[in-house]
XYZ file of C-alpha atoms in Angstrom:
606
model
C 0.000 0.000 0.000
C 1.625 3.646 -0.980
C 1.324 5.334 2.137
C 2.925 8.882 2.652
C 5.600 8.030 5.437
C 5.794 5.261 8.678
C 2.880 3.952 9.424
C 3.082 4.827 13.430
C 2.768 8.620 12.131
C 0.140 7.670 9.346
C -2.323 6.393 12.172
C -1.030 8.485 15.058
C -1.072 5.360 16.970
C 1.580 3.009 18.396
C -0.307 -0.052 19.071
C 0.081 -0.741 15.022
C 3.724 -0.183 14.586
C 5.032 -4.130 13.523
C 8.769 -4.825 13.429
C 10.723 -4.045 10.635
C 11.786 -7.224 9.367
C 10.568 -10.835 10.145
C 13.507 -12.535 9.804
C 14.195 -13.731 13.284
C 10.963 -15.001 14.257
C 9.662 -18.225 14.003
C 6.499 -19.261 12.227
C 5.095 -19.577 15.945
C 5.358 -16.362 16.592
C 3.833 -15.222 13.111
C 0.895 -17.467 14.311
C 0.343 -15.763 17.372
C 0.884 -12.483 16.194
C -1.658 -13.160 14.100
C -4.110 -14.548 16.160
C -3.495 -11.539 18.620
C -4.293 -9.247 15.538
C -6.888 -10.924 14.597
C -8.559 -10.579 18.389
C -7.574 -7.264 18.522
C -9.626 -6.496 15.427
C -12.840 -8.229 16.767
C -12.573 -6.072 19.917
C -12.645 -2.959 17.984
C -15.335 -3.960 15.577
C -17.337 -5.212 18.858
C -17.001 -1.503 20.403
C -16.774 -0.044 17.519
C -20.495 -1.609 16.917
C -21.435 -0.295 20.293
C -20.758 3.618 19.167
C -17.097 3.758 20.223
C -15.693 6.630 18.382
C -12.064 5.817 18.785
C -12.829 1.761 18.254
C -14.073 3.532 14.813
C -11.134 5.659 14.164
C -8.631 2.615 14.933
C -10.523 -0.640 13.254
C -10.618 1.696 10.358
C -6.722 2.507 10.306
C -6.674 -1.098 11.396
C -8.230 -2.055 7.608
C -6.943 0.294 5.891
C -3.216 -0.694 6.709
C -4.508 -4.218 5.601
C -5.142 -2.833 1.860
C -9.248 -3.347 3.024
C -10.246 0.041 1.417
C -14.042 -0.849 1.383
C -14.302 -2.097 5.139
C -12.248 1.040 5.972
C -14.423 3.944 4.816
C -17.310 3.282 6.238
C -15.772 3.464 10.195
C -13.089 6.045 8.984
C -16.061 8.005 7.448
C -18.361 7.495 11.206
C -15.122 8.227 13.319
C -14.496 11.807 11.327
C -18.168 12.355 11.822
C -17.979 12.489 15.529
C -14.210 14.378 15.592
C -12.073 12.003 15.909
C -8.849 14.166 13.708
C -6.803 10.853 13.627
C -9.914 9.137 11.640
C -9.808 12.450 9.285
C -6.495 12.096 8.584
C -6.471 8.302 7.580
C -9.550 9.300 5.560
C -7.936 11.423 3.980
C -5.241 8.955 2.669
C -7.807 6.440 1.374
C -9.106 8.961 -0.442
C -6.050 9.737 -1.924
C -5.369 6.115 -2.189
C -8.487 6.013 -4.549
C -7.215 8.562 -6.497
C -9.776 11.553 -4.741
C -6.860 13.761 -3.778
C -8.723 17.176 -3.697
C -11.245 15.112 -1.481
C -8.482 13.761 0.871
C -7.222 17.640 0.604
C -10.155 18.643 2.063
C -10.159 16.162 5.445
C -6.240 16.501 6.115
C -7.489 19.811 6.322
C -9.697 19.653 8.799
C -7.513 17.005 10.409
C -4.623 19.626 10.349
C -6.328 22.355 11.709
C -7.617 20.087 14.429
C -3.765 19.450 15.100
C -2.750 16.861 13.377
C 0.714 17.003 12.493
C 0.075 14.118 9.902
C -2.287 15.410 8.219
C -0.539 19.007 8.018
C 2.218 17.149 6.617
C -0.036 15.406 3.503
C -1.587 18.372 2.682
C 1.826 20.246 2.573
C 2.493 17.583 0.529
C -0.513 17.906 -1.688
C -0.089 21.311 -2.427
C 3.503 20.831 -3.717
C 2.335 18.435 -5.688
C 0.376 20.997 -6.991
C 2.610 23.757 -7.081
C 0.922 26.191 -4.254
C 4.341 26.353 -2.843
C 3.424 29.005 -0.450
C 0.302 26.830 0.937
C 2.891 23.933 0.657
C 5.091 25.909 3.367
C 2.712 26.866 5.590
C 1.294 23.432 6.081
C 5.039 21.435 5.975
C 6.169 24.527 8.404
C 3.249 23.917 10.728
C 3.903 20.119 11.069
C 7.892 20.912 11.281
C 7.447 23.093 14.525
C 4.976 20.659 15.700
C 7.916 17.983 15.943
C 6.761 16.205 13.138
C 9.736 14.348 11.182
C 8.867 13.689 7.716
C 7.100 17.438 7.795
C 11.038 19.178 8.939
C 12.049 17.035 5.980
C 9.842 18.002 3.620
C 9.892 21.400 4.243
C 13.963 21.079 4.254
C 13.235 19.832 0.866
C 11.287 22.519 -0.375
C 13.254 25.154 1.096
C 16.595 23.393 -0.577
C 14.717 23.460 -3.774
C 14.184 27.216 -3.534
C 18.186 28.316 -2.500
C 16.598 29.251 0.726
C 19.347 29.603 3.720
C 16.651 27.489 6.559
C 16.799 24.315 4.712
C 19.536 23.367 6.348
C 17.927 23.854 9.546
C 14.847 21.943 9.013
C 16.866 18.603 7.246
C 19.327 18.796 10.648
C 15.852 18.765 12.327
C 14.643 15.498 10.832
C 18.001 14.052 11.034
C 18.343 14.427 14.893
C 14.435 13.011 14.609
C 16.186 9.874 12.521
C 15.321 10.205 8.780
C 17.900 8.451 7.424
C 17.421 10.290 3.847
C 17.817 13.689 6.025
C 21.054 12.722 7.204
C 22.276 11.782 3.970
C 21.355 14.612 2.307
C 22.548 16.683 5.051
C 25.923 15.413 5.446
C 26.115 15.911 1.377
C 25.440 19.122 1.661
C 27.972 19.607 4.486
C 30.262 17.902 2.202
C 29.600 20.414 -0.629
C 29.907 23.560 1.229
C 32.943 21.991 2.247
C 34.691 21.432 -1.084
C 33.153 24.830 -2.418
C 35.207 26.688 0.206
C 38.369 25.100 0.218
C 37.861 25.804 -3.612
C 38.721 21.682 -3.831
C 36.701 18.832 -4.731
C 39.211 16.236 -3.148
C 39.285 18.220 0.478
C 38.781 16.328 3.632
C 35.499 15.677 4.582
C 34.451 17.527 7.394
C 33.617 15.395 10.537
C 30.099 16.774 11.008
C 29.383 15.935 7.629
C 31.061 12.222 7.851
C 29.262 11.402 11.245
C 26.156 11.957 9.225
C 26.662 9.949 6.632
C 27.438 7.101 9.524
C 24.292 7.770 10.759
C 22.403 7.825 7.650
C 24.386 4.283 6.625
C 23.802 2.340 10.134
C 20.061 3.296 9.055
C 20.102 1.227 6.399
C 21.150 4.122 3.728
C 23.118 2.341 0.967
C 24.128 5.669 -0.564
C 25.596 6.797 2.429
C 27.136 3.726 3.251
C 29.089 3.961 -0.236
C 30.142 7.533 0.513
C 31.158 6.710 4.601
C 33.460 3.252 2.346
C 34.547 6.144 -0.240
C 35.622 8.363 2.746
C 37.642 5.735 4.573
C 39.393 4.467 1.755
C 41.077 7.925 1.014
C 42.132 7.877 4.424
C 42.984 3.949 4.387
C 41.105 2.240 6.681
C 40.521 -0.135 4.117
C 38.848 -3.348 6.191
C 36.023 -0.795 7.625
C 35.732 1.363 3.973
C 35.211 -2.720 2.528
C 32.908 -3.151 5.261
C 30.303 -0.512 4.327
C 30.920 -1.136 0.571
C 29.710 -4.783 1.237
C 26.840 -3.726 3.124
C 25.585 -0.784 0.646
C 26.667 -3.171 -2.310
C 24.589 -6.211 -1.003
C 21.328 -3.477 -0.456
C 21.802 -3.262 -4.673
C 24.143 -0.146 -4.653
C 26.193 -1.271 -8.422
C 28.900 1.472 -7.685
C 29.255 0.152 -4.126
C 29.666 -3.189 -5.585
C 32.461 -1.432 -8.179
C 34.181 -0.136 -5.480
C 34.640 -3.317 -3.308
C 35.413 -4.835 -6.176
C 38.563 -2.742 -6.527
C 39.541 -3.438 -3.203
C 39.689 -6.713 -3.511
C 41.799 -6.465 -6.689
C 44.361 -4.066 -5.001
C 44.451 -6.925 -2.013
C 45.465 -9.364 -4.730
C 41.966 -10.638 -4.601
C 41.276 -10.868 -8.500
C 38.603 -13.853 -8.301
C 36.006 -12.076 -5.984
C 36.929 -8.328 -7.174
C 35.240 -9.728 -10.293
C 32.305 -11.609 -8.832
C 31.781 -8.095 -7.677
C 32.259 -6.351 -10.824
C 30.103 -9.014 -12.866
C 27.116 -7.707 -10.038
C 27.864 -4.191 -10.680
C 27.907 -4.472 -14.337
C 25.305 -6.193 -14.350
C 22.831 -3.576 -12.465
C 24.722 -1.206 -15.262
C 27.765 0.096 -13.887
C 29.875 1.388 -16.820
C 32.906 1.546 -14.105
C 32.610 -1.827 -13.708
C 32.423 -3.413 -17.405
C 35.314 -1.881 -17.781
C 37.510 -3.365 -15.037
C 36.022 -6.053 -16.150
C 36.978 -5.767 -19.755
C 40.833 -4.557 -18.501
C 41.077 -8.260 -16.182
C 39.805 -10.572 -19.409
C 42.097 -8.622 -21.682
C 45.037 -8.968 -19.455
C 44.127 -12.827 -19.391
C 44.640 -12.463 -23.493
C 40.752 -12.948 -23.505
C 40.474 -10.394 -26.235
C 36.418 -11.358 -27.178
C 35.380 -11.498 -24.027
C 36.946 -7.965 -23.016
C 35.665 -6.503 -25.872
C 32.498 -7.785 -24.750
C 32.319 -5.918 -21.527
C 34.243 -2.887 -23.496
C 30.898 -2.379 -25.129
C 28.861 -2.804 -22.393
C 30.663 -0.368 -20.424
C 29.990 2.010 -23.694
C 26.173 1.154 -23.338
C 25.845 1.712 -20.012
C 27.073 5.457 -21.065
C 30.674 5.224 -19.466
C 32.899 6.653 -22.403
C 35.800 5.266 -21.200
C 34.188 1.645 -22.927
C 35.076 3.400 -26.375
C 38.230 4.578 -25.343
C 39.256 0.687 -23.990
C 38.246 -0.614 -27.273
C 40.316 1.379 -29.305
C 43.069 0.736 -27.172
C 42.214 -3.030 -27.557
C 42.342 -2.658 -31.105
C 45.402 -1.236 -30.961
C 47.669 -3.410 -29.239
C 45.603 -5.662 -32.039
C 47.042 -3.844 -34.772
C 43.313 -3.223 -36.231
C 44.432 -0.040 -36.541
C 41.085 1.689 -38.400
C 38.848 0.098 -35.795
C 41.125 1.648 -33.438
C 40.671 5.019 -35.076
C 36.888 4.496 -35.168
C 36.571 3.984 -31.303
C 38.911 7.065 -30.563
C 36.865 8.987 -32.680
C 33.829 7.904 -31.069
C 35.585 8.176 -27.190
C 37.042 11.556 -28.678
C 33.859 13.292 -29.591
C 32.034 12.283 -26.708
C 34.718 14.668 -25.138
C 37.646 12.160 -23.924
C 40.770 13.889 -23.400
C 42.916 10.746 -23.689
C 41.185 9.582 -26.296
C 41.551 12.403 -28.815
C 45.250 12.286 -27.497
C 44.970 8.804 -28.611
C 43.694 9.305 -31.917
C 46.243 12.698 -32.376
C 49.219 9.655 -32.032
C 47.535 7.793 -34.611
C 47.103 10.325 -37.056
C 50.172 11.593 -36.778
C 52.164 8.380 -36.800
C 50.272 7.616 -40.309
C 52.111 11.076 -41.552
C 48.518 13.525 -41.161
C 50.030 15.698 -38.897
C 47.292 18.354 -39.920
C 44.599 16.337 -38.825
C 46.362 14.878 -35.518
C 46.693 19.266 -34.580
C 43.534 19.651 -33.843
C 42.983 16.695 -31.553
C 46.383 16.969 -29.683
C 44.288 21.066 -29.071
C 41.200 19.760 -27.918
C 42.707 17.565 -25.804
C 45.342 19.302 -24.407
C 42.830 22.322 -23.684
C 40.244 19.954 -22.005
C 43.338 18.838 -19.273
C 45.446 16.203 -20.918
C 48.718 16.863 -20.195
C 50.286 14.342 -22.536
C 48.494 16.354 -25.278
C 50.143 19.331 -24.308
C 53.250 17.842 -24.075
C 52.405 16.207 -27.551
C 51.968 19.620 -29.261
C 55.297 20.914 -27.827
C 56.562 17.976 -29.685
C 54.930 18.723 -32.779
C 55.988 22.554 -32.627
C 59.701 21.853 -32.158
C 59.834 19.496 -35.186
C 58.530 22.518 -37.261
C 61.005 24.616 -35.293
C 58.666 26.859 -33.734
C 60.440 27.006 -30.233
C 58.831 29.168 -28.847
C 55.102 28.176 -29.254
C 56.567 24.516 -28.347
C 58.065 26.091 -24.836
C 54.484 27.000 -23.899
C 53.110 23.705 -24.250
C 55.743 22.253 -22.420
C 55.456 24.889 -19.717
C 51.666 24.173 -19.896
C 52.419 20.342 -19.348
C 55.188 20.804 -16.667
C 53.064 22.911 -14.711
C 50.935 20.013 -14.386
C 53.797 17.306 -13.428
C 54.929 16.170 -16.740
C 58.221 14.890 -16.139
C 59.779 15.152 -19.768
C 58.117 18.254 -20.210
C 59.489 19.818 -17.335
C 63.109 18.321 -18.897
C 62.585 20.273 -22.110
C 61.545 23.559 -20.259
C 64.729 23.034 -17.984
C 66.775 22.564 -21.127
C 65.602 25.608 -23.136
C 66.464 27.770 -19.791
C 69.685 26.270 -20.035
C 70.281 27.789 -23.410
C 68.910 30.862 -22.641
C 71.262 31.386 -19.711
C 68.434 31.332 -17.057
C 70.653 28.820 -14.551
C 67.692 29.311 -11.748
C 64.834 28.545 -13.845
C 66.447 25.745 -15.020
C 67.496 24.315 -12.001
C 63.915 25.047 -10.808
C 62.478 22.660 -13.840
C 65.625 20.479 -13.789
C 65.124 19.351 -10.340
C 60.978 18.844 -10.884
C 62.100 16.464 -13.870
C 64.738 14.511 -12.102
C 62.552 14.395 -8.929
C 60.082 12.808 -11.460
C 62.486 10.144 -12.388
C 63.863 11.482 -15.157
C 67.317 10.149 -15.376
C 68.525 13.164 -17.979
C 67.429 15.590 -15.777
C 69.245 14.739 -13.308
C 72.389 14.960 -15.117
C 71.648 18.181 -16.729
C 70.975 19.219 -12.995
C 74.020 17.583 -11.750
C 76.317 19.091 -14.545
C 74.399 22.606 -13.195
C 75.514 22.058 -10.392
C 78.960 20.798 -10.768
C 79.265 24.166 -12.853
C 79.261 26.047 -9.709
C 80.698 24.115 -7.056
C 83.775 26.178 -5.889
C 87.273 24.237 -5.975
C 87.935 21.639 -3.672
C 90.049 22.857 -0.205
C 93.041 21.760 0.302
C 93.983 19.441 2.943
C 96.162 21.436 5.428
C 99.548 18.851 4.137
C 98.308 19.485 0.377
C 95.915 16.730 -0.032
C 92.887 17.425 -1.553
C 90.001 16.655 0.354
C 87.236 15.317 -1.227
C 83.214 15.714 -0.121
C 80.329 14.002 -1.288
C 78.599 16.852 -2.684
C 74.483 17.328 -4.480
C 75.796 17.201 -7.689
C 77.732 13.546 -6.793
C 74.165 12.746 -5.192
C 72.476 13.483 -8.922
C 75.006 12.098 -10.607
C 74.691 8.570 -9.124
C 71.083 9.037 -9.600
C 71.159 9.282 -12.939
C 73.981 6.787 -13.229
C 72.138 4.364 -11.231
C 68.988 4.563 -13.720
C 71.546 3.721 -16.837
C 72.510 7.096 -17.912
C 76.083 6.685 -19.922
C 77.422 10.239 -19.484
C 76.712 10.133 -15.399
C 77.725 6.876 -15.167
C 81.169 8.138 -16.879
C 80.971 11.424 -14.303
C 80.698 9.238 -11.276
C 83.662 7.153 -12.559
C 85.499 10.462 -12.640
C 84.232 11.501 -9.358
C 85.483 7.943 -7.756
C 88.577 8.443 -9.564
C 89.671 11.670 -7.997
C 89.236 10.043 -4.704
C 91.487 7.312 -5.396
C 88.648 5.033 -5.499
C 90.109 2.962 -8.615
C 87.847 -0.368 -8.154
C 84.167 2.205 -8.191
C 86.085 4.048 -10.850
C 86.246 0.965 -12.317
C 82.910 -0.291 -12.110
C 81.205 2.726 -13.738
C 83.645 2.961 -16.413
C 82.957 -0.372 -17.516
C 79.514 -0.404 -17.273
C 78.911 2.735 -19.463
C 81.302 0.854 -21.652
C 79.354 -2.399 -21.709
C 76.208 0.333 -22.299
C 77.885 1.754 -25.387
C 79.649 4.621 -24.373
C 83.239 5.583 -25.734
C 84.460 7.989 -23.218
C 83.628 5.282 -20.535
C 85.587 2.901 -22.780
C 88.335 4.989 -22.947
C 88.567 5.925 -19.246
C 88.449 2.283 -18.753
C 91.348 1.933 -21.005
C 93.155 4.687 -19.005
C 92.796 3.480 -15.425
C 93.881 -0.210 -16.673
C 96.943 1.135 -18.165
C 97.916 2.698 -14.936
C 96.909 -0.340 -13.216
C 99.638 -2.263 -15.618
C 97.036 -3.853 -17.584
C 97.841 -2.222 -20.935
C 96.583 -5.675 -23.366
C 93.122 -4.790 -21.659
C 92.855 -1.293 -21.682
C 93.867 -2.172 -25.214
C 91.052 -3.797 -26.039
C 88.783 -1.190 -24.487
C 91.047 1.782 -26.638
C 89.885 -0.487 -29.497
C 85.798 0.190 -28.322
C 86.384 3.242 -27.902
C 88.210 4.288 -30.943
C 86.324 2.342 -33.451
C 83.011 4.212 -32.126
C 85.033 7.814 -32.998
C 86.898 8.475 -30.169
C 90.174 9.944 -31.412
C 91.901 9.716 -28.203
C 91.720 6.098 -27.926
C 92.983 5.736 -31.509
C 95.587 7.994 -30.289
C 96.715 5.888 -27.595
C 96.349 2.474 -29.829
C 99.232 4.276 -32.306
C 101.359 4.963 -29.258
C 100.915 1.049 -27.773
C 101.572 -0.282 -30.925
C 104.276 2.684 -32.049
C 105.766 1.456 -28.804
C 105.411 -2.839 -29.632
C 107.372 -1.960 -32.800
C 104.263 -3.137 -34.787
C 104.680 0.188 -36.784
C 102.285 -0.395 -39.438
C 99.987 -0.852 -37.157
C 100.635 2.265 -35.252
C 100.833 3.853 -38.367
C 96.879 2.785 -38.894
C 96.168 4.141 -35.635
C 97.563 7.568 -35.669
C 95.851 7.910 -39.731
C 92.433 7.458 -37.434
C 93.233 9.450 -34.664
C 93.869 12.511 -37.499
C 90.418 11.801 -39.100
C 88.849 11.534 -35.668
C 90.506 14.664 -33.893
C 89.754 16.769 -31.961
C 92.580 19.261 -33.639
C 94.948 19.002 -30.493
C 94.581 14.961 -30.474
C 95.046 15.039 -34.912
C 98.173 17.408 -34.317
C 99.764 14.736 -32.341
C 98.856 11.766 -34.347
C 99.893 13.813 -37.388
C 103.420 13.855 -36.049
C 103.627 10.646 -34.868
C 102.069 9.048 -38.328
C 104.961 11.281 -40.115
C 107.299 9.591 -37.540
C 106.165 6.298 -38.053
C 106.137 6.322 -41.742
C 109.583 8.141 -41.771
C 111.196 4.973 -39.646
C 109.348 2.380 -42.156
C 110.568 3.858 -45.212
C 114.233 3.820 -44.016
């Protein structure tokens, strides 16, 4: 039966109120609940027979809770006759139960005006429905400050719907009263105001606002139970937040559902996260096809991912669109690809028209990819704007393609903030470019921290000398982001930090570095290899690494190979050497091999 609110208020009568759910009683108990009912109702109709105005009034809430609209009237009709305001204000909702509602109007009013809070309430109530907002007020006001619960809320509702400052008065009222959908909507509004003044939709909640939502939720609230689970997973309680998920989840809330379901994947839980997903998706969650659609496709369960993929896109999440041209991607189906982008991308996917920008551009229509890499970048992606810097410093445009990657490294883009960095480093701006440097190499870059270690190194003042002569040597920041960057597999710091360990007479570190930017490809490691053997008394090795270096265009090594070999009497060979070490350079290192080539060839000839 659609009744307007508990039935205890309804009937202004305790004596009806059942319990909320039967699920721990026994069928005995239904049985003599029944019977008692059933007694109860014969007393009434007995009195009620005899003239008893309030036997009237009840047996006919009594049968009108029961659905028994006929066998109500009639005693609802005789109670309302004699005065009985309760009997009026049940009459009134059979009436509107019939479908008389400017009938029932007309008894909650005289029900109301007798004092029923009730029936003040329903005919509030009917004159919203009608839009008489003012008569709405004055009847949901006069039931509020009565103490009536569902009449504060109501008139918290209207006032909310007008802007009006007391709304949050009256839905604090039925809140402390328990309406659970008070409390909810209160401690969302607390939330709100909230964000709005920190000028941040991720701020705290505020406690006020998060006690509510507790309240609302032990009620039974499932939407406040999902926001109380959302609220203590940002501040990690995770085994309570999964608590309240489960419980708003298993009351049918899908993103509740979604939610636990990521839980349990982050806690390594894959199997149930997507029991929980399959529920969620399957009540519509977009959110949730598409975790589902990312777990089959990392299986290499391509149909059935694409399967949820497009449920995810029918359910309205856009991100389904997106997923399947990523899908088709890494598929090489390259124009279906292009086809979901496009269809991700117009529905206003940042990512996605970055997406599709890549593709076009990688198929040689950079005029096409432009506009997307725009569109994106100016609807928040940062790889777009990072993107277009790209694509302005292959046309040589610097300067446009400095302000894209200033727009990206203002919002964390590591590489970006590397190019910025770099360009203040040619300008001569040292500070800025530390500034960017620094961001970029906090980021992980492992160039940035060399160019910031090689800043750095620039203006590190000479070592002091040791008070016998000795240098003495400190570990200094620019060591620090040197070894970073060497650490990450950066040749040139790698090399540095040989040097560094070097100069403290650290030959076996020296060592280490030097061969492993050697192994990685790099010549001057090679050669400094090649150096510290030959000092060592290992000259066949450092040889062999001379022999690296030079043949990858190091003059210096080829240098050195003429000299070893000058010095073997292989003089041909040396000869070879010094003819590369001329070609190589630089023009101090050719000058010398020049000479010792003329040398060399002077001695063969005789």
């Amino acid at each position: 039966m659609d009744v307007m609110g508990d039935k205890a208020t309804l009937f202004e009568t305790g004596r009806f109120v059942q319990p909320s759910s039967r699920e721990d009683t026994d069928t005995s108990d239904e049985t003599g609940e029944i019977a008692d009912e059933a007694a109860e109702e014969l007393r009434q109709r007995l009195a009620a027979e005899a003239g008893d105005v309030e036997a009237m009034s009840v047996l006919g809430a009594m049968l009108l809770r029961r659905g028994d609209l006929d066998g109500a009237e009639p005693h609802l009709r005789a109670a309302t006759a004699a005065g009985d305001r309760a009997a009026a204000n049940n009459l009134g909702v059979l009436l509107h139960q019939r479908g008389y509602a400017d009938e029932a109007a007309g008894w909650w009013r005289i029900a109301a005006v007798a004092g029923s809070t009730a029936a003040a309430h329903a005919l509030g109530r009917h004159h919203r429905e009608r839009g008489d907002e003012p008569a709405a007020e004055y009847w949901l006001r006069q039931s509020a400050e009565q103490g009536h619960t569902l009449g504060a809320y109501a008139l918290a509702d209207l006032l909310e719907h007008r802007g009006d400052a007391g709304a949050e008065h009256w839905m604090r009222a039925a809140a402390e009263r328990g309406h659970r959908e008070a409390a909810y909507r209160l401690a969302r509004a607390l939330d709100r105001k909230a964000a709005r003044e920190a000028d941040d939709d991720g701020a705290p909640v505020p406690d006020e606002a998060e006690q509510w939502y507790r309240q609302a939720a032990a009620r039974g609230h499932r939407r406040a139970a999902l926001h109380l689970g959302t609220i203590l997973e940002k501040r990690g309680e995770l085994k309570e937040a999964g608590r309240w998920y489960l419980t708003s989840a298993k009351d049918g809330e899908a993103r509740a559902a979604c939610a636990l379901g990521f839980l349990l994947r982050d806690a390594g839980d894959t199997e149930n996260a997507a029991v929980w997903w399959l529920r969620a998706a399957q009540d519509g969650d977009g959110n949730a096809a598409n975790a589902l659609g990312a777990l089959h496709a990392a299986r290499g369960e391509t149909q059935t991912a694409e399967r949820w993929y497009r449920a995810a896109m029918d359910a309205g999440d856009v991100n389904g669109a997106y997923n399947l041209g990523l899908l088709c991607a890494e598929q090489g189906r390259t124009p279906h690809a292009e086809q979901w982008y496009r269809r991700a991308a117009y529905a206003g996917h940042q990512e996605a028209a970055n997406a599709l920008a890549i593709l076009l551009l990688r198929a040689g229509d950079e005029t096409g990819a432009e506009p997307w890499f725009s569109k994106a970048a100016e609807a928040g992606s940062v790889d777009a704007a990072f993107n277009l810097g790209i694509l302005h410093a292959g046309r040589g445009e610097e300067q446009a393609a400095l302000r894209w990657y200033e727009r990206a490294a203002a919002a964390g883009h590591t590489e970006a903030a590397l190019q910025v960095g770099m360009a203040r480093l040619r300008d001569g701006d040292d500070q800025e470019a530390e500034r960017h440097l620094r961001c970029a190499a906090g980021g992980g870059s492992a160039e940035a921290a060399y160019r910031l270690a090689t800043v750095l190194d620039a203006r590190r003042p000479p070592e002091p000398a040791h008070e016998l002569g000795e240098p003495v040597h400190r570990r200094s920041e620019c060591e620090e982001w040197y070894e970073r960057a060497a650490s990450q597999g950066h040749r040139r710091a790698q090399v540095r930090v040989g040097m560094h360990a070097a100069a403290r007479g650290d030959v076996v570190e020296a060592a280490r570095w030097y061969r492993e930017a050697a192994e990685a490809g790099s010549r001057n490691g090679a050669f400094n290899l090649g150096l510290l053997l030959a000092r060592e008394g290992s000259e066949p090795e450092a040889a062999v690494w001379w022999t690296r270096a030079a043949d990858a265009g190091h003059g210096r090594a080829a240098l050195r190979l003429a000299l070893v070999y000058a010095r073997r009497g292989e003089l041909a060979e040396g000869q070879r050497w010094a003819d590369r070490a001329v070609s190589l350079g630089p023009a101090s290192v050719a000058e010398r091999a020049a000479r010792l080539r003329d040398a060399l060839r002077q001695e063969l000839s005789a």
